[in-house]
Amino acid sequence: MDIINIYDNSDKLYYIGGVVRDKLLSVKSFDVDITYVGDAIEYCAKFGEVIQENPDFGTIRVNVGGREVDFASTRAEVYEKKGHLPVVTKIGCSLKEDVLRRDFTINALAMSVKTGEIIDYVGGQEDLENKVLRVLHDKSFVDDPTRIIRGLKFRVRFGFDLEPNTRKLQEEYLAHINYDMSYKRVKKELIETFNLNSQYAFELFVKEGIYKLISPEKFDIPKVNIENLINKYPVKLPWIIYIGLLPDLSRIEFTKEEKKIIEDFRSIGELKDDFEIYKAFDGLALESIFLYAISKDMKSAFRYLDVLRNIKISITGDDLKNLGIAPSPKYQEIFDYVLKEKLKNPDITTQDEISLAKKFIN
Ligand code: CTP
């Protein structure tokens, strides 16, 4: 999304955060945030149809010419409970105070809506030029450890590096993690980071020990290049292929679908022949098959994906009824028998399958 033009003469309106960073980097922004030095709910409703407002945070979402724009009042915050959502201490503070509560210098830039002037209290422009990520103060990761994952995300998205002191602070935090943190926020950042489908991100995540925020036990990088795998067979949830590999996922709250993906792959043991492979993977999400491939047995998984999954038996329950067999659990045994034979000889016809069914009953 490009910067949206707001025609307003107030010198209290500023584009803020990611959108300014993205404009200076000449990349597209995901969203546009605008801050108003004062009460945004009161001032910004005039820009279009109000979609929602949140008085606790002083924010308002408005449809501006068909695009949803978030307007926020400048606000100061404190992290009363480290690792959790901060508490707003003041709505309508100065622009400088608002900027100083943020994660990295490159995300702490503002641009006047009226004049286009860049306001940089923290050296964000220089860090953008030098391609470095720098926190604004030494307690930044203690306040909000999700920033370590955000840092990884931005490094990968923009090809940046951690500035040395920020790297040291990350290392220090990872050596003394406080596990009482909001894993809902952690999950959101993990999804955004690993949906980038970057092997490089995963290698940094493991090498630098960032994974310990989720799963403390030692973890090694699997040999398989996951990025290439996902490029070959696109999946709906790329992130889960990376994160699902971690041994301890008890801190993350998964949806029903995600939980099933993980449980399915974990429950499959050694697979000895084509029939076992077929039965184990048939009907499973591609994500589960990949997790199995990466962590247990690549060969079986690819035997299924490249060959076996295209083989289907053609006879149905109706065919068996026509043979005079009354519906019963026996049907499944017959189908399995026919499938076993078809996996050995995929070219057999429906008539051959019926003959096999007859042979089985006799
Ligand atoms: N922010 C922060 N700490 C966080 C999350 C967000 O300080 N844990 C601040 C940053 O200043 C950030 C802004 O809130 O720029 C908006 O957050 P978000 O929309 O998540 O990030 P963007 O920087 O807009 O990046 P993206 O392009 O990924 O949307």
Short mmCIF file of C-alpha atoms and ligand atoms in Angstrom, two decimals:
data_model
loop_
_atom_site.label_atom_id
_atom_site.label_comp_id
_atom_site.label_asym_id
_atom_site.label_seq_id
_atom_site.Cartn_x
_atom_site.Cartn_y
_atom_site.Cartn_z
CA MET A 1 0.00 0.00 0.00
CA ASP A 2 1.32 3.41 -0.85
CA ILE A 3 1.01 6.41 1.38
CA ILE A 4 -2.54 7.64 1.29
CA ASN A 5 -2.94 11.35 0.74
CA ILE A 6 -4.91 13.13 3.41
CA TYR A 7 -5.65 16.73 2.58
CA ASP A 8 -5.58 18.49 5.88
CA ASN A 9 -3.86 21.59 7.07
CA SER A 10 -3.21 20.44 10.61
CA ASP A 11 0.43 20.25 11.59
CA LYS A 12 -0.47 17.66 14.20
CA LEU A 13 -0.99 14.77 11.79
CA TYR A 14 1.94 12.44 11.03
CA TYR A 15 2.41 9.25 9.09
CA ILE A 16 4.15 7.02 11.60
CA GLY A 17 5.97 3.71 11.98
CA GLY A 18 6.17 1.15 9.18
CA VAL A 19 4.67 3.35 6.49
CA VAL A 20 7.41 5.99 6.80
CA ARG A 21 10.12 3.32 6.91
CA ASP A 22 8.66 1.67 3.80
CA LYS A 23 8.40 4.97 1.93
CA LEU A 24 12.07 5.74 2.63
CA LEU A 25 13.00 2.21 1.55
CA SER A 26 10.76 2.48 -1.54
CA VAL A 27 8.89 -0.71 -0.72
CA LYS A 28 5.13 -1.25 -0.50
CA SER A 29 3.55 -0.92 2.95
CA PHE A 30 1.06 -3.38 4.40
CA ASP A 31 -0.87 -0.66 6.15
CA VAL A 32 -0.92 3.06 6.77
CA ASP A 33 -0.73 4.37 10.32
CA ILE A 34 -1.30 8.02 11.05
CA THR A 35 -0.89 9.62 14.42
CA TYR A 36 -2.50 12.78 15.69
CA VAL A 37 -0.82 14.80 18.40
CA GLY A 38 -3.89 15.01 20.62
CA ASP A 39 -7.19 13.10 20.58
CA ALA A 40 -7.42 11.25 17.24
CA ILE A 41 -10.93 9.93 17.88
CA GLU A 42 -12.27 13.43 18.10
CA TYR A 43 -10.19 14.92 15.26
CA CYS A 44 -9.97 12.14 12.66
CA ALA A 45 -13.62 11.02 12.40
CA LYS A 46 -14.04 13.73 9.75
CA PHE A 47 -11.85 11.89 7.23
CA GLY A 48 -14.55 9.38 6.32
CA GLU A 49 -16.87 6.67 7.55
CA VAL A 50 -15.79 5.46 10.98
CA ILE A 51 -15.30 1.70 11.01
CA GLN A 52 -14.28 1.26 14.62
CA GLU A 53 -12.83 3.12 17.53
CA ASN A 54 -11.00 2.06 20.67
CA PRO A 55 -11.06 4.77 23.34
CA ASP A 56 -8.69 2.81 25.65
CA PHE A 57 -5.91 3.24 23.12
CA GLY A 58 -7.19 6.43 21.50
CA THR A 59 -7.39 4.82 18.07
CA ILE A 60 -9.95 5.10 15.29
CA ARG A 61 -10.22 3.30 11.95
CA VAL A 62 -11.72 5.31 9.12
CA ASN A 63 -12.59 4.49 5.53
CA VAL A 64 -10.72 7.16 3.57
CA GLY A 65 -11.79 7.05 -0.08
CA GLY A 66 -12.26 3.26 0.00
CA ARG A 67 -9.19 2.47 2.09
CA GLU A 68 -9.12 1.66 5.77
CA VAL A 69 -6.73 3.88 7.64
CA ASP A 70 -5.80 3.66 11.31
CA PHE A 71 -5.49 6.95 13.12
CA ALA A 72 -3.96 6.88 16.60
CA SER A 73 -3.70 9.52 19.26
CA THR A 74 -0.12 10.02 20.36
CA ARG A 75 0.26 7.92 23.50
CA ALA A 76 2.75 7.00 26.18
CA GLU A 77 2.88 3.47 27.57
CA VAL A 78 4.59 1.46 30.28
CA TYR A 79 5.19 -2.27 30.39
CA GLU A 80 3.79 -2.90 33.87
CA LYS A 81 3.93 -6.63 33.32
CA LYS A 82 6.99 -7.43 31.24
CA GLY A 83 6.24 -9.43 28.12
CA HIS A 84 2.55 -8.47 28.09
CA LEU A 85 0.56 -5.69 26.46
CA PRO A 86 1.70 -2.31 27.74
CA VAL A 87 -0.57 -0.05 29.74
CA VAL A 88 -1.41 3.34 28.25
CA THR A 89 -0.39 6.08 30.65
CA LYS A 90 -1.23 9.12 28.59
CA ILE A 91 -3.29 9.80 25.48
CA GLY A 92 -2.40 12.95 23.57
CA CYS A 93 1.24 13.19 24.63
CA SER A 94 3.98 14.77 22.52
CA LEU A 95 5.10 13.17 19.26
CA LYS A 96 8.51 12.52 20.78
CA GLU A 97 7.05 10.57 23.72
CA ASP A 98 4.94 8.53 21.31
CA VAL A 99 7.96 7.66 19.21
CA LEU A 100 10.10 6.64 22.18
CA ARG A 101 7.76 3.78 23.17
CA ARG A 102 8.44 1.94 19.89
CA ASP A 103 10.55 -1.10 18.98
CA PHE A 104 13.31 -0.10 16.55
CA THR A 105 14.68 3.21 15.34
CA ILE A 106 13.60 2.46 11.76
CA ASN A 107 10.01 2.10 13.05
CA ALA A 108 10.16 5.31 15.03
CA LEU A 109 10.12 7.78 12.16
CA ALA A 110 7.29 10.23 11.54
CA MET A 111 6.42 12.26 8.45
CA SER A 112 4.28 15.36 8.58
CA VAL A 113 1.09 14.93 6.56
CA LYS A 114 1.03 18.64 5.85
CA THR A 115 4.63 19.25 4.75
CA GLY A 116 6.17 15.81 4.16
CA GLU A 117 8.96 16.69 6.60
CA ILE A 118 10.58 13.66 8.26
CA ILE A 119 10.77 13.85 12.04
CA ASP A 120 13.56 11.65 13.35
CA TYR A 121 14.23 11.78 17.10
CA VAL A 122 16.23 8.57 17.27
CA GLY A 123 18.54 8.33 14.27
CA GLY A 124 16.19 6.09 12.30
CA GLN A 125 17.16 7.53 8.91
CA GLU A 126 20.83 6.82 9.46
CA ASP A 127 20.02 3.26 10.54
CA LEU A 128 17.90 2.81 7.43
CA GLU A 129 20.84 3.92 5.30
CA ASN A 130 23.22 1.63 7.16
CA LYS A 131 20.69 -1.22 7.06
CA VAL A 132 20.71 -1.86 10.80
CA LEU A 133 18.08 -2.58 13.40
CA ARG A 134 18.60 -0.81 16.69
CA VAL A 135 16.37 -0.84 19.76
CA LEU A 136 15.59 2.47 21.41
CA HIS A 137 16.69 1.46 24.91
CA ASP A 138 18.39 -1.41 26.72
CA LYS A 139 15.21 -2.80 28.31
CA SER A 140 13.32 -3.09 25.00
CA PHE A 141 13.45 -6.91 24.75
CA VAL A 142 12.76 -7.33 28.47
CA ASP A 143 9.64 -5.18 28.08
CA ASP A 144 8.53 -6.97 24.95
CA PRO A 145 10.40 -10.12 23.85
CA THR A 146 8.21 -10.42 20.73
CA ARG A 147 10.49 -7.68 19.42
CA ILE A 148 13.23 -10.29 19.01
CA ILE A 149 11.01 -12.10 16.52
CA ARG A 150 9.95 -8.81 14.94
CA GLY A 151 13.63 -8.01 14.56
CA LEU A 152 14.16 -11.29 12.75
CA LYS A 153 11.20 -10.52 10.48
CA PHE A 154 12.51 -7.08 9.55
CA ARG A 155 16.06 -8.35 9.05
CA VAL A 156 14.81 -10.91 6.59
CA ARG A 157 12.31 -8.65 4.85
CA PHE A 158 14.76 -5.81 4.32
CA GLY A 159 18.13 -7.57 4.40
CA PHE A 160 19.18 -5.67 7.54
CA ASP A 161 21.49 -6.70 10.36
CA LEU A 162 21.32 -6.20 14.13
CA GLU A 163 23.41 -3.32 15.39
CA PRO A 164 26.04 -4.73 17.84
CA ASN A 165 24.50 -3.50 21.10
CA THR A 166 21.06 -4.71 19.99
CA ARG A 167 22.61 -8.10 19.19
CA LYS A 168 24.17 -8.18 22.66
CA LEU A 169 20.82 -7.32 24.28
CA GLN A 170 19.15 -10.08 22.28
CA GLU A 171 21.79 -12.59 23.43
CA GLU A 172 21.41 -11.48 27.03
CA TYR A 173 17.66 -11.82 26.90
CA LEU A 174 17.81 -15.25 25.30
CA ALA A 175 20.13 -16.39 28.07
CA HIS A 176 17.54 -15.31 30.70
CA ILE A 177 14.11 -15.71 29.19
CA ASN A 178 11.06 -14.83 31.26
CA TYR A 179 8.50 -17.33 29.94
CA ASP A 180 5.61 -15.35 31.39
CA MET A 181 4.87 -13.52 28.15
CA SER A 182 1.96 -13.09 25.79
CA TYR A 183 2.26 -16.08 23.45
CA LYS A 184 -0.65 -14.75 21.44
CA ARG A 185 1.62 -11.91 20.32
CA VAL A 186 4.52 -14.31 19.87
CA LYS A 187 2.38 -16.48 17.61
CA LYS A 188 1.33 -13.50 15.49
CA GLU A 189 4.96 -12.55 14.89
CA LEU A 190 5.95 -16.17 14.18
CA ILE A 191 3.22 -16.39 11.55
CA GLU A 192 4.32 -13.15 9.87
CA THR A 193 7.98 -14.15 9.97
CA PHE A 194 7.72 -17.72 8.77
CA ASN A 195 5.04 -17.09 6.17
CA LEU A 196 7.87 -15.25 4.40
CA ASN A 197 9.07 -18.82 3.71
CA SER A 198 12.73 -18.06 4.22
CA GLN A 199 15.30 -20.72 5.02
CA TYR A 200 17.62 -17.89 6.00
CA ALA A 201 15.11 -16.71 8.64
CA PHE A 202 14.88 -20.24 10.00
CA GLU A 203 18.65 -20.60 10.17
CA LEU A 204 18.97 -17.34 12.11
CA PHE A 205 16.07 -18.41 14.35
CA VAL A 206 17.90 -21.61 15.25
CA LYS A 207 21.54 -20.42 15.25
CA GLU A 208 20.84 -17.40 17.41
CA GLY A 209 18.64 -19.43 19.78
CA ILE A 210 15.52 -17.33 19.14
CA TYR A 211 13.52 -20.59 19.11
CA LYS A 212 14.17 -20.84 22.87
CA LEU A 213 11.48 -18.21 23.39
CA ILE A 214 9.03 -20.94 22.43
CA SER A 215 10.76 -24.23 23.13
CA PRO A 216 13.68 -24.19 25.61
CA GLU A 217 15.12 -27.60 24.71
CA LYS A 218 18.14 -27.62 22.38
CA PHE A 219 17.15 -27.80 18.73
CA ASP A 220 19.25 -28.33 15.60
CA ILE A 221 18.57 -27.18 12.06
CA PRO A 222 17.13 -30.06 10.03
CA LYS A 223 19.09 -30.99 6.91
CA VAL A 224 16.21 -30.35 4.52
CA ASN A 225 15.85 -26.92 2.89
CA ILE A 226 12.29 -26.09 3.88
CA GLU A 227 12.04 -23.03 1.65
CA ASN A 228 12.71 -25.13 -1.46
CA LEU A 229 10.23 -27.75 -0.33
CA ILE A 230 7.44 -25.19 0.07
CA ASN A 231 8.33 -23.57 -3.25
CA LYS A 232 7.89 -26.93 -4.94
CA TYR A 233 4.61 -27.78 -3.20
CA PRO A 234 2.85 -24.62 -1.96
CA VAL A 235 0.98 -25.05 1.31
CA LYS A 236 -1.71 -23.02 3.04
CA LEU A 237 0.25 -22.53 6.28
CA PRO A 238 3.97 -22.24 5.46
CA TRP A 239 4.85 -21.01 8.97
CA ILE A 240 3.67 -24.19 10.63
CA ILE A 241 6.20 -26.28 8.71
CA TYR A 242 8.98 -24.34 10.46
CA ILE A 243 7.46 -23.91 13.89
CA GLY A 244 5.83 -27.36 14.05
CA LEU A 245 9.30 -28.90 14.17
CA LEU A 246 10.07 -27.51 17.62
CA PRO A 247 9.85 -30.19 20.31
CA ASP A 248 7.90 -28.15 22.88
CA LEU A 249 4.88 -26.31 21.50
CA SER A 250 2.92 -26.24 24.73
CA ARG A 251 3.07 -22.45 25.07
CA ILE A 252 1.41 -21.71 21.75
CA GLU A 253 -2.34 -21.83 21.40
CA PHE A 254 -3.17 -23.53 18.11
CA THR A 255 -6.44 -23.54 16.20
CA LYS A 256 -8.17 -26.89 15.70
CA GLU A 257 -6.75 -27.16 12.19
CA GLU A 258 -3.20 -26.37 13.32
CA LYS A 259 -3.42 -28.77 16.24
CA LYS A 260 -4.50 -31.56 13.92
CA ILE A 261 -1.57 -30.90 11.58
CA ILE A 262 0.90 -31.28 14.45
CA GLU A 263 -0.79 -34.25 16.11
CA ASP A 264 -1.10 -36.09 12.79
CA PHE A 265 2.58 -35.84 11.91
CA ARG A 266 3.73 -36.66 15.42
CA SER A 267 1.59 -39.79 15.59
CA ILE A 268 3.08 -41.43 12.46
CA GLY A 269 5.89 -43.86 13.16
CA GLU A 270 8.09 -45.87 10.83
CA LEU A 271 6.47 -46.81 7.51
CA LYS A 272 7.52 -50.11 6.02
CA ASP A 273 5.81 -50.45 2.64
CA ASP A 274 3.69 -48.60 0.09
CA PHE A 275 0.45 -49.68 1.70
CA GLU A 276 1.52 -48.37 5.12
CA ILE A 277 2.72 -45.13 3.54
CA TYR A 278 -0.54 -44.69 1.67
CA LYS A 279 -2.70 -45.39 4.71
CA ALA A 280 -0.64 -43.05 6.92
CA PHE A 281 -0.76 -40.05 4.58
CA ASP A 282 -4.10 -40.44 2.80
CA GLY A 283 -6.34 -37.52 3.80
CA LEU A 284 -3.65 -35.68 5.77
CA ALA A 285 -2.82 -32.02 5.25
CA LEU A 286 0.27 -31.43 3.12
CA GLU A 287 1.71 -29.59 6.12
CA SER A 288 1.65 -32.80 8.21
CA ILE A 289 3.34 -34.77 5.44
CA PHE A 290 6.10 -32.15 5.17
CA LEU A 291 6.66 -32.12 8.92
CA TYR A 292 7.02 -35.90 8.79
CA ALA A 293 9.33 -35.65 5.77
CA ILE A 294 11.62 -33.12 7.43
CA SER A 295 11.80 -34.66 10.87
CA LYS A 296 11.44 -38.38 10.20
CA ASP A 297 11.52 -39.88 6.74
CA MET A 298 11.86 -37.91 3.54
CA LYS A 299 11.77 -40.93 1.26
CA SER A 300 8.37 -42.28 2.36
CA ALA A 301 6.80 -38.83 2.27
CA PHE A 302 7.99 -38.23 -1.28
CA ARG A 303 7.04 -41.73 -2.38
CA TYR A 304 3.52 -40.71 -1.37
CA LEU A 305 3.56 -37.19 -2.82
CA ASP A 306 5.18 -38.02 -6.13
CA VAL A 307 3.61 -41.42 -6.86
CA LEU A 308 1.20 -43.06 -4.47
CA ARG A 309 -1.25 -40.24 -3.88
CA ASN A 310 -2.32 -40.35 -7.53
CA ILE A 311 -3.46 -43.94 -7.18
CA LYS A 312 -7.12 -44.39 -6.21
CA ILE A 313 -9.29 -47.49 -6.30
CA SER A 314 -12.41 -47.13 -8.46
CA ILE A 315 -14.81 -49.62 -6.92
CA THR A 316 -17.36 -48.32 -4.45
CA GLY A 317 -19.76 -49.69 -1.88
CA ASP A 318 -22.39 -49.97 -4.64
CA ASP A 319 -20.15 -52.33 -6.60
CA LEU A 320 -19.81 -54.53 -3.54
CA LYS A 321 -23.60 -54.45 -2.96
CA ASN A 322 -24.09 -55.53 -6.58
CA LEU A 323 -21.84 -58.48 -5.82
CA GLY A 324 -24.37 -59.45 -3.13
CA ILE A 325 -22.19 -58.47 -0.15
CA ALA A 326 -24.21 -56.91 2.67
CA PRO A 327 -22.74 -53.62 4.00
CA SER A 328 -20.45 -54.30 6.98
CA PRO A 329 -16.95 -53.49 8.28
CA LYS A 330 -15.85 -56.19 5.85
CA TYR A 331 -16.12 -53.51 3.12
CA GLN A 332 -13.05 -51.73 4.46
CA GLU A 333 -11.06 -54.95 4.44
CA ILE A 334 -12.04 -55.53 0.82
CA PHE A 335 -11.09 -51.97 -0.20
CA ASP A 336 -7.76 -52.32 1.59
CA TYR A 337 -7.06 -55.61 -0.18
CA VAL A 338 -7.86 -54.09 -3.59
CA LEU A 339 -5.77 -51.02 -2.76
CA LYS A 340 -2.80 -53.16 -1.77
CA GLU A 341 -2.97 -54.91 -5.14
CA LYS A 342 -3.45 -51.65 -7.02
CA LEU A 343 -0.41 -50.09 -5.35
CA LYS A 344 1.61 -52.99 -6.75
CA ASN A 345 -0.02 -52.68 -10.16
CA PRO A 346 -1.58 -49.24 -10.72
CA ASP A 347 -2.77 -50.05 -14.26
CA ILE A 348 -5.50 -52.53 -13.30
CA THR A 349 -9.04 -51.75 -14.53
CA THR A 350 -12.27 -51.42 -12.55
CA GLN A 351 -13.20 -54.91 -13.80
CA ASP A 352 -9.91 -56.24 -12.39
CA GLU A 353 -10.75 -54.58 -9.07
CA ILE A 354 -14.15 -56.29 -9.00
CA SER A 355 -12.46 -59.63 -9.69
CA LEU A 356 -10.04 -58.94 -6.82
CA ALA A 357 -12.95 -58.16 -4.50
CA LYS A 358 -14.60 -61.47 -5.46
CA LYS A 359 -11.34 -63.32 -4.93
CA PHE A 360 -11.02 -61.77 -1.46
CA ILE A 361 -14.52 -62.86 -0.38
CA ASN A 362 -14.00 -66.39 -1.62
N1 CTP B 1 5.48 -1.60 17.61
C1 CTP B 1 6.34 -1.72 18.70
N2 CTP B 1 6.46 -2.90 19.35
C2 CTP B 1 5.74 -4.00 18.95
C3 CTP B 1 4.88 -3.89 17.86
C4 CTP B 1 4.77 -2.67 17.20
O1 CTP B 1 6.99 -0.75 19.07
N3 CTP B 1 5.88 -5.17 19.59
C5 CTP B 1 5.35 -0.27 16.92
C6 CTP B 1 6.40 -0.03 15.83
O2 CTP B 1 6.72 1.33 15.85
C7 CTP B 1 5.67 -0.35 14.54
C8 CTP B 1 4.23 0.07 14.87
O3 CTP B 1 4.07 -0.19 16.27
O4 CTP B 1 6.17 0.35 13.44
C9 CTP B 1 3.17 -0.67 14.08
O5 CTP B 1 3.29 -2.08 14.27
P1 CTP B 1 3.02 -3.10 13.10
O6 CTP B 1 1.85 -2.67 12.29
O7 CTP B 1 3.05 -4.46 13.71
O8 CTP B 1 4.37 -3.01 12.27
P2 CTP B 1 4.82 -2.15 11.03
O9 CTP B 1 6.09 -1.46 11.45
O10 CTP B 1 3.73 -1.31 10.48
O11 CTP B 1 5.29 -3.27 10.05
P3 CTP B 1 4.52 -4.11 8.98
O12 CTP B 1 5.06 -3.57 7.70
O13 CTP B 1 4.97 -5.52 9.26
O14 CTP B 1 3.05 -3.88 9.18
#
